[in-house]
Short mmCIF file of C-alpha atoms in Angstrom, two decimals:
data_model
loop_
_atom_site.label_atom_id
_atom_site.label_comp_id
_atom_site.label_asym_id
_atom_site.label_seq_id
_atom_site.Cartn_x
_atom_site.Cartn_y
_atom_site.Cartn_z
CA MET A 1 0.00 0.00 0.00
CA VAL A 2 2.81 2.39 0.91
CA GLY A 3 4.58 1.39 -2.30
CA ASP A 4 1.44 2.17 -4.32
CA ARG A 5 1.11 5.61 -2.74
CA GLN A 6 4.77 6.34 -3.44
CA GLY A 7 4.37 5.13 -7.03
CA TRP A 8 1.33 7.35 -7.62
CA LEU A 9 3.08 10.32 -6.03
CA ARG A 10 6.02 9.87 -8.40
CA CYS A 11 3.64 9.42 -11.34
CA LEU A 12 1.80 12.64 -10.49
CA LEU A 13 5.03 14.59 -9.95
CA ALA A 14 6.27 13.48 -13.38
CA GLY A 15 2.88 14.52 -14.78
CA ALA A 16 3.30 17.96 -13.18
CA VAL A 17 6.69 18.36 -14.86
CA PHE A 18 5.03 17.37 -18.16
CA VAL A 19 2.39 20.08 -17.59
CA VAL A 20 5.05 22.76 -17.03
CA CYS A 21 6.89 21.98 -20.25
CA MET A 22 3.76 21.87 -22.40
CA THR A 23 2.49 25.09 -20.80
CA GLY A 24 5.52 26.88 -22.20
CA THR A 25 4.70 25.80 -25.76
CA THR A 26 1.38 27.71 -25.87
CA LEU A 27 2.26 30.58 -23.51
CA PRO A 28 2.70 33.19 -26.31
CA THR A 29 -0.76 32.51 -27.83
CA PRO A 30 -2.83 35.37 -26.33
CA LEU A 31 0.21 37.68 -26.56
CA TYR A 32 0.58 37.65 -30.37
CA PRO A 33 -1.58 40.80 -30.84
CA LEU A 34 0.72 42.60 -28.40
CA TYR A 35 3.80 41.44 -30.32
CA GLN A 36 2.16 42.57 -33.57
CA GLU A 37 1.61 46.00 -32.05
CA LYS A 38 5.18 46.13 -30.71
CA PHE A 39 7.05 44.86 -33.78
CA GLY A 40 4.54 45.74 -36.51
CA PHE A 41 4.29 42.41 -38.33
CA SER A 42 1.42 40.82 -40.29
CA GLU A 43 -0.82 37.78 -39.69
CA LEU A 44 1.42 35.83 -42.08
CA THR A 45 4.37 36.44 -39.77
CA VAL A 46 2.30 35.30 -36.78
CA THR A 47 1.53 32.02 -38.52
CA VAL A 48 5.17 31.49 -39.54
CA VAL A 49 6.36 32.21 -35.99
CA PHE A 50 3.84 29.67 -34.77
CA ALA A 51 4.79 27.08 -37.41
CA VAL A 52 8.48 27.24 -36.44
CA TYR A 53 7.41 25.40 -33.28
CA ALA A 54 6.13 22.46 -35.37
CA LEU A 55 9.46 22.43 -37.24
CA GLY A 56 11.27 21.89 -33.94
CA VAL A 57 8.91 19.11 -32.86
CA VAL A 58 9.12 17.25 -36.18
CA GLY A 59 12.91 17.65 -36.26
CA VAL A 60 13.25 15.95 -32.87
CA LEU A 61 10.77 13.20 -33.78
CA LEU A 62 12.73 12.41 -36.94
CA LEU A 63 16.26 12.73 -35.59
CA ALA A 64 15.98 11.72 -31.93
CA GLY A 65 12.51 10.28 -31.33
CA ASN A 66 13.95 7.25 -29.52
CA VAL A 67 16.60 9.10 -27.50
CA SER A 68 14.99 8.45 -24.10
CA ASP A 69 14.97 4.68 -24.75
CA THR A 70 18.75 4.89 -25.10
CA VAL A 71 20.05 7.52 -22.67
CA GLY A 72 17.22 7.35 -20.13
CA ARG A 73 14.04 9.28 -19.37
CA ARG A 74 15.46 11.76 -16.85
CA PRO A 75 18.41 13.01 -18.97
CA THR A 76 16.07 13.45 -21.96
CA LEU A 77 13.50 15.36 -19.91
CA LEU A 78 16.19 17.50 -18.29
CA TRP A 79 17.37 18.53 -21.76
CA GLY A 80 13.76 19.27 -22.62
CA LEU A 81 13.57 21.58 -19.60
CA VAL A 82 16.84 23.24 -20.69
CA PHE A 83 15.28 24.00 -24.09
CA SER A 84 12.09 25.20 -22.39
CA ALA A 85 14.09 27.55 -20.14
CA ALA A 86 16.08 28.81 -23.12
CA SER A 87 12.80 29.50 -24.94
CA ALA A 88 11.51 31.55 -21.99
CA LEU A 89 14.78 33.52 -21.93
CA CYS A 90 14.40 34.31 -25.65
CA PHE A 91 10.93 35.75 -25.07
CA LEU A 92 12.20 37.70 -22.03
CA ALA A 93 14.98 39.22 -24.17
CA ALA A 94 12.79 39.74 -27.26
CA ASP A 95 13.45 43.13 -28.84
CA SER A 96 13.03 41.92 -32.43
CA LEU A 97 11.24 39.25 -34.44
CA ALA A 98 14.33 37.00 -34.51
CA TRP A 99 13.96 36.35 -30.75
CA LEU A 100 10.40 35.11 -31.30
CA TYR A 101 11.55 32.67 -33.98
CA ALA A 102 14.32 31.39 -31.71
CA GLY A 103 11.96 31.06 -28.75
CA ARG A 104 9.39 29.09 -30.74
CA LEU A 105 12.03 26.77 -32.23
CA LEU A 106 13.47 26.00 -28.77
CA SER A 107 9.94 25.44 -27.49
CA GLY A 108 9.37 22.92 -30.29
CA LEU A 109 12.58 21.08 -29.41
CA ALA A 110 11.41 20.87 -25.78
CA ALA A 111 7.99 19.52 -26.79
CA GLY A 112 9.56 17.03 -29.20
CA LEU A 113 11.71 15.59 -26.42
CA PHE A 114 8.86 15.55 -23.89
CA THR A 115 6.02 14.14 -26.00
CA GLY A 116 7.21 10.53 -26.08
CA ALA A 117 9.64 10.46 -23.16
CA ALA A 118 7.34 12.06 -20.57
CA THR A 119 4.39 9.87 -21.60
CA ALA A 120 6.51 6.75 -21.16
CA TYR A 121 8.00 8.05 -17.88
CA VAL A 122 4.62 8.80 -16.30
CA MET A 123 3.38 5.30 -17.17
CA GLU A 124 6.55 3.59 -15.95
CA LEU A 125 6.48 5.36 -12.57
CA ALA A 126 2.93 4.21 -11.82
CA PRO A 127 2.52 1.17 -9.53
CA PRO A 128 1.74 -2.25 -11.06
CA GLY A 129 -1.77 -2.47 -12.48
CA GLY A 130 -2.07 1.28 -12.86
CA THR A 131 -1.48 1.56 -16.61
CA THR A 132 -4.96 2.85 -17.46
CA ARG A 133 -4.92 5.55 -14.80
CA ALA A 134 -1.33 6.48 -15.69
CA THR A 135 -2.34 6.86 -19.34
CA PHE A 136 -5.01 9.30 -18.19
CA VAL A 137 -2.40 11.23 -16.17
CA ALA A 138 -0.13 11.46 -19.23
CA THR A 139 -2.99 12.49 -21.55
CA ALA A 140 -4.30 15.09 -19.10
CA ALA A 141 -0.79 16.44 -18.50
CA ASN A 142 -0.10 16.80 -22.22
CA MET A 143 -3.35 18.47 -23.29
CA GLY A 144 -3.93 20.13 -19.93
CA GLY A 145 -0.48 21.71 -20.10
CA LEU A 146 -1.21 23.01 -23.60
CA GLY A 147 -4.41 24.54 -22.25
CA CYS A 148 -2.72 26.08 -19.21
CA GLY A 149 -0.33 28.11 -21.41
CA PRO A 150 -2.84 30.56 -22.95
CA LEU A 151 -4.87 30.61 -19.73
CA LEU A 152 -1.87 31.60 -17.59
CA ALA A 153 -0.49 34.11 -20.10
CA GLY A 154 -3.92 35.66 -20.67
CA LEU A 155 -4.57 36.15 -16.95
CA LEU A 156 -1.13 37.64 -16.31
CA ALA A 157 -1.25 39.86 -19.40
CA GLU A 158 -4.66 41.24 -18.42
CA TYR A 159 -4.35 41.62 -14.66
CA ALA A 160 -0.62 41.95 -13.91
CA PRO A 161 2.15 44.31 -15.06
CA GLU A 162 4.61 43.65 -17.90
CA PRO A 163 2.39 41.39 -20.06
CA LEU A 164 5.25 40.43 -22.41
CA LEU A 165 7.67 39.61 -19.58
CA LEU A 166 5.85 38.30 -16.51
CA PRO A 167 4.32 35.14 -18.12
CA PHE A 168 7.77 33.96 -19.23
CA ALA A 169 9.41 34.89 -15.92
CA VAL A 170 6.78 32.82 -14.08
CA HIS A 171 7.27 29.93 -16.49
CA LEU A 172 11.05 30.09 -16.09
CA GLY A 173 10.59 29.77 -12.32
CA LEU A 174 8.31 26.76 -12.81
CA VAL A 175 10.88 25.14 -15.13
CA VAL A 176 13.61 25.50 -12.46
CA LEU A 177 11.27 23.97 -9.86
CA SER A 178 10.44 21.15 -12.29
CA ALA A 179 14.14 20.38 -12.76
CA VAL A 180 14.53 20.07 -8.98
CA VAL A 181 11.54 17.68 -8.85
CA LEU A 182 12.85 15.65 -11.79
CA LEU A 183 16.25 15.19 -10.16
CA ARG A 184 14.53 13.61 -7.15
CA LEU A 185 12.62 11.07 -9.24
CA PRO A 186 14.13 7.67 -10.15
CA GLU A 187 15.29 6.62 -13.61
CA THR A 188 13.12 3.90 -15.20
CA VAL A 189 15.35 2.82 -18.11
CA ARG A 190 17.66 0.11 -16.77
CA GLU A 191 19.95 -0.51 -19.72
CA ARG A 192 21.19 2.82 -21.00
CA GLY A 193 23.67 3.65 -23.73
CA PRO A 194 25.64 6.73 -24.76
CA LEU A 195 24.09 9.55 -26.76
CA THR A 196 26.32 8.60 -29.71
CA SER A 197 24.32 5.38 -30.09
CA VAL A 198 21.10 7.28 -30.91
CA ARG A 199 20.21 7.01 -34.58
CA PRO A 200 17.63 8.97 -36.58
CA ARG A 201 14.31 7.14 -36.76
CA LEU A 202 12.66 7.84 -40.07
CA PRO A 203 8.90 7.36 -40.42
CA ALA A 204 7.94 4.03 -41.94
CA LEU A 205 4.68 2.71 -43.32
CA PRO A 206 4.43 -1.06 -43.90
CA ALA A 207 1.94 -2.09 -46.57
CA ALA A 208 -0.33 -3.79 -44.01
CA VAL A 209 -0.87 -0.51 -42.15
CA ARG A 210 -1.68 1.79 -45.07
CA GLY A 211 -5.42 1.11 -45.19
CA VAL A 212 -5.75 2.05 -41.50
CA PHE A 213 -3.15 4.82 -41.60
CA VAL A 214 -4.63 7.01 -44.35
CA PRO A 215 -7.96 7.94 -42.68
CA ALA A 216 -6.27 8.07 -39.26
CA ALA A 217 -3.61 10.43 -40.58
CA ILE A 218 -6.19 12.68 -42.28
CA ALA A 219 -8.18 12.95 -39.03
CA ALA A 220 -4.99 13.72 -37.08
CA PHE A 221 -3.93 16.30 -39.67
CA VAL A 222 -7.29 18.12 -39.54
CA GLY A 223 -7.45 18.03 -35.74
CA PHE A 224 -3.98 19.50 -35.32
CA ALA A 225 -4.69 22.06 -38.07
CA LEU A 226 -7.67 23.21 -36.01
CA PHE A 227 -5.35 23.53 -32.99
CA GLY A 228 -2.92 25.52 -35.11
CA VAL A 229 -5.51 28.02 -36.30
CA PHE A 230 -6.99 28.48 -32.83
CA THR A 231 -3.61 29.11 -31.24
CA SER A 232 -2.15 31.34 -33.94
CA VAL A 233 -4.80 33.57 -35.54
CA SER A 234 -7.86 33.33 -33.29
CA PRO A 235 -6.53 36.01 -30.86
CA ALA A 236 -6.36 38.48 -33.77
CA PHE A 237 -9.84 37.47 -34.97
CA LEU A 238 -11.30 37.84 -31.48
CA ALA A 239 -9.75 41.28 -31.04
CA ARG A 240 -10.41 42.69 -34.50
CA PHE A 241 -13.86 41.37 -35.39
CA LEU A 242 -15.45 40.37 -32.08
CA HIS A 243 -13.90 43.22 -30.05
CA VAL A 244 -12.65 40.83 -27.35
CA ASP A 245 -9.78 42.91 -25.98
CA ASN A 246 -9.53 41.03 -22.67
CA HIS A 247 -6.41 38.84 -22.89
CA ALA A 248 -7.71 36.53 -20.15
CA ALA A 249 -10.90 35.87 -22.14
CA THR A 250 -8.88 35.20 -25.30
CA GLY A 251 -6.60 32.80 -23.42
CA ALA A 252 -9.60 31.01 -21.91
CA ILE A 253 -11.27 30.48 -25.30
CA VAL A 254 -8.07 29.00 -26.76
CA ALA A 255 -7.48 26.90 -23.61
CA LEU A 256 -10.99 25.48 -23.92
CA THR A 257 -9.93 23.71 -27.13
CA PHE A 258 -7.19 21.78 -25.34
CA PHE A 259 -9.25 20.98 -22.25
CA ALA A 260 -12.08 19.74 -24.48
CA SER A 261 -9.57 17.56 -26.33
CA THR A 262 -8.67 15.90 -23.02
CA GLY A 263 -12.35 15.09 -22.52
CA GLY A 264 -12.60 13.69 -26.03
CA GLN A 265 -9.57 11.45 -25.50
CA LEU A 266 -11.04 10.10 -22.26
CA ALA A 267 -14.32 9.28 -24.04
CA VAL A 268 -12.51 6.82 -26.34
CA ASP A 269 -12.41 4.23 -23.52
CA ARG A 270 -16.21 4.18 -23.43
CA VAL A 271 -16.97 4.62 -27.11
CA GLY A 272 -14.33 2.21 -28.45
CA VAL A 273 -11.49 2.88 -30.88
CA ALA A 274 -13.24 2.04 -34.17
CA ARG A 275 -16.36 4.09 -33.43
CA SER A 276 -14.33 6.92 -31.89
CA LEU A 277 -12.44 7.56 -35.12
CA VAL A 278 -15.67 7.93 -37.14
CA LEU A 279 -17.37 9.87 -34.35
CA GLY A 280 -14.29 12.07 -33.96
CA CYS A 281 -14.41 12.95 -37.66
CA ALA A 282 -18.11 13.82 -37.33
CA VAL A 283 -17.55 16.01 -34.26
CA LEU A 284 -14.54 17.66 -35.95
CA PHE A 285 -16.80 18.39 -38.93
CA ALA A 286 -19.30 20.04 -36.58
CA GLY A 287 -16.53 22.06 -34.90
CA LEU A 288 -15.25 23.30 -38.27
CA ALA A 289 -18.79 24.20 -39.35
CA LEU A 290 -19.18 26.24 -36.16
CA LEU A 291 -15.87 27.96 -36.89
CA ALA A 292 -17.15 28.84 -40.37
CA ALA A 293 -20.32 30.23 -38.77
CA ALA A 294 -18.21 32.34 -36.39
CA LEU A 295 -16.17 33.73 -39.29
CA SER A 296 -19.29 34.47 -41.33
CA THR A 297 -21.40 36.08 -38.60
CA ASP A 298 -18.89 37.52 -36.09
CA ILE A 299 -20.90 35.98 -33.23
CA LEU A 300 -18.79 35.16 -30.17
CA ALA A 301 -20.94 32.18 -29.11
CA PHE A 302 -20.08 30.37 -32.34
CA ILE A 303 -16.32 30.58 -31.80
CA VAL A 304 -16.68 29.41 -28.17
CA LEU A 305 -18.75 26.45 -29.38
CA ALA A 306 -16.25 25.80 -32.18
CA SER A 307 -13.46 25.70 -29.61
CA ALA A 308 -15.29 23.22 -27.38
CA VAL A 309 -16.77 20.98 -30.10
CA GLY A 310 -13.63 21.02 -32.25
CA GLY A 311 -11.50 20.15 -29.23
CA VAL A 312 -13.69 17.14 -28.35
CA GLY A 313 -13.55 15.97 -31.97
CA GLN A 314 -9.77 16.35 -32.08
CA GLY A 315 -9.40 14.35 -28.87
CA LEU A 316 -11.67 11.54 -30.03
CA ALA A 317 -10.10 11.35 -33.49
CA PHE A 318 -6.48 11.61 -32.46
CA ARG A 319 -6.49 9.10 -29.62
CA ALA A 320 -8.47 6.65 -31.79
CA ALA A 321 -6.08 7.26 -34.71
CA LEU A 322 -3.08 6.60 -32.50
CA ALA A 323 -4.59 3.41 -31.07
CA SER A 324 -5.70 2.08 -34.47
CA VAL A 325 -2.35 2.55 -36.23
CA ALA A 326 -0.43 1.21 -33.21
CA SER A 327 -2.52 -1.98 -33.11
CA ALA A 328 -2.30 -2.47 -36.90
CA ALA A 329 1.48 -2.00 -37.06
CA PRO A 330 3.89 -4.95 -36.72
CA GLU A 331 5.52 -4.90 -33.29
CA ASP A 332 9.01 -4.31 -34.67
CA ARG A 333 7.79 -1.33 -36.77
CA ARG A 334 5.30 0.18 -34.30
CA ALA A 335 7.50 3.05 -33.11
CA ALA A 336 8.28 4.12 -36.67
CA VAL A 337 4.60 4.00 -37.68
CA ILE A 338 3.57 6.09 -34.65
CA SER A 339 6.37 8.52 -35.49
CA ALA A 340 4.94 8.84 -39.01
CA LEU A 341 1.50 9.67 -37.57
CA PHE A 342 2.98 12.38 -35.32
CA VAL A 343 4.89 13.86 -38.27
CA VAL A 344 1.63 14.11 -40.27
CA ALA A 345 -0.17 15.59 -37.24
CA TYR A 346 2.45 18.28 -36.64
CA THR A 347 2.53 19.05 -40.36
CA GLY A 348 -1.12 19.90 -39.83
CA ILE A 349 -0.10 22.52 -37.27
CA SER A 350 2.25 24.25 -39.73
CA ILE A 351 1.26 24.09 -43.42
CA PRO A 352 -2.48 24.97 -43.18
CA VAL A 353 -1.71 27.71 -40.65
CA ILE A 354 0.87 29.30 -42.98
CA GLY A 355 -1.69 28.95 -45.77
CA VAL A 356 -4.15 31.00 -43.72
CA GLY A 357 -1.44 33.61 -43.22
CA LEU A 358 -0.71 33.79 -46.96
CA LEU A 359 -4.39 34.19 -47.82
CA THR A 360 -4.99 36.89 -45.22
CA SER A 361 -3.53 39.63 -47.43
CA PRO A 362 -5.72 39.05 -50.53
CA LEU A 363 -8.84 37.72 -48.76
CA GLY A 364 -8.73 39.19 -45.26
CA LEU A 365 -8.58 37.17 -42.05
CA GLU A 366 -12.20 36.04 -42.23
CA GLY A 367 -11.96 35.03 -45.90
CA ALA A 368 -8.73 33.11 -45.29
CA GLY A 369 -10.34 31.35 -42.34
CA LEU A 370 -13.32 30.32 -44.47
CA VAL A 371 -11.03 28.84 -47.15
CA PHE A 372 -9.24 26.92 -44.40
CA THR A 373 -12.47 25.56 -42.89
CA ALA A 374 -13.82 24.55 -46.30
CA SER A 375 -10.61 22.64 -47.09
CA MET A 376 -10.57 20.90 -43.72
CA LEU A 377 -14.29 20.04 -43.99
CA LEU A 378 -13.62 18.28 -47.30
CA LEU A 379 -10.70 16.34 -45.84
CA VAL A 380 -12.49 15.19 -42.70
CA ALA A 381 -15.62 14.27 -44.70
CA ALA A 382 -13.46 12.16 -47.03
CA ALA A 383 -11.85 10.39 -44.06
CA ALA A 384 -15.24 9.68 -42.46
CA GLY A 385 -16.65 8.43 -45.76
CA TYR A 386 -13.68 6.10 -46.25
CA LEU A 387 -14.03 4.73 -42.72
CA LEU A 388 -17.76 4.09 -43.13
CA HIS A 389 -17.19 2.39 -46.51
CA THR A 390 -14.40 0.10 -45.27
CA GLY A 391 -16.41 -0.69 -42.13
CA ARG A 392 -19.39 -1.73 -44.25
CA GLU A 393 -17.14 -3.88 -46.45
CA ARG A 394 -15.72 -5.65 -43.38
CA ARG A 395 -19.19 -6.38 -42.05
CA GLU A 396 -20.34 -7.74 -45.43
CA HIS A 397 -17.20 -9.89 -45.63
CA ARG A 398 -17.90 -11.38 -42.18
CA ASN A 399 -21.57 -11.99 -42.99
CA GLY A 400 -20.88 -13.35 -46.47
#
């Protein structure tokens, strides 16, 4: 019993460290309008600054996705905290656009190191028989941390002094505290090797997985694209067209997307993986339709609903996509297949978001957003249609 309590305490402490790192990745979200005012850049630049983060994540996934299996969880996570601290320092020193690019890239490197390593670490620290609950802790820490970033920054920017400095100073303090906590936790990888033994792990897609992977990857791409738009250009839309000048309110609306995603991921256990992927696509479709309604009518309620509904759809679709491709992949290729799914997902955060930025100049922010939603609606409808068709074929094959 004492051992179980100690195991859960360690699991929760590792989850708290996970929260701190992921909080740093979305901290600048409600502050982008302030940076635009300070440095005088366009929506396109905002989307590129945001997309640099995805570049860092994908780079780590491709080049060092398996580093924690080799050198250990704690050293990997400590390096992640170093990158997170360096990112905060860049934003604290920011007197030009270059600092924002550097800060976002470092933040992406931190998230890339944490995403796999922290998830595995949280699960390994849990006591025997606690895998399901530990998975929940890891999921909640990941998405909850992403939600805490805009919430924390929005509150501090609205109700405290130095809105472009204090959020990052607070986060830097939390990173230092997290490093102290991490150093007191045990290592869970028993057989470790030197860093020189880490090799790049390129995405791989065995033929047997492709039928499952394609709709799963489309759903993941659309869900992460929705995240990207909400966290990059929605603050400008809220301020310019809906006259929401309260940074705390902006941060809360963006945070709602991530918190709703956590709820959607938890629902997969009850709904089941196969149904969750189709249902996730349907809910994502509804969330995108609500976003289109918000862009067309400038009604605040629609964008709040789009945030909540789209987040639930993303959570359902992504967790189901991850589970379906992992179960379909051969055991010796599973890590590479999952890596491929994450690469597609994080591509969704960058390319569509930059596309919105490019279209903002000729079409305006609302017009660019409508083109984005129409494109994503077509993609997610195609994925849902494919899933329903293949599901019907499987049922007919079993009955025939």
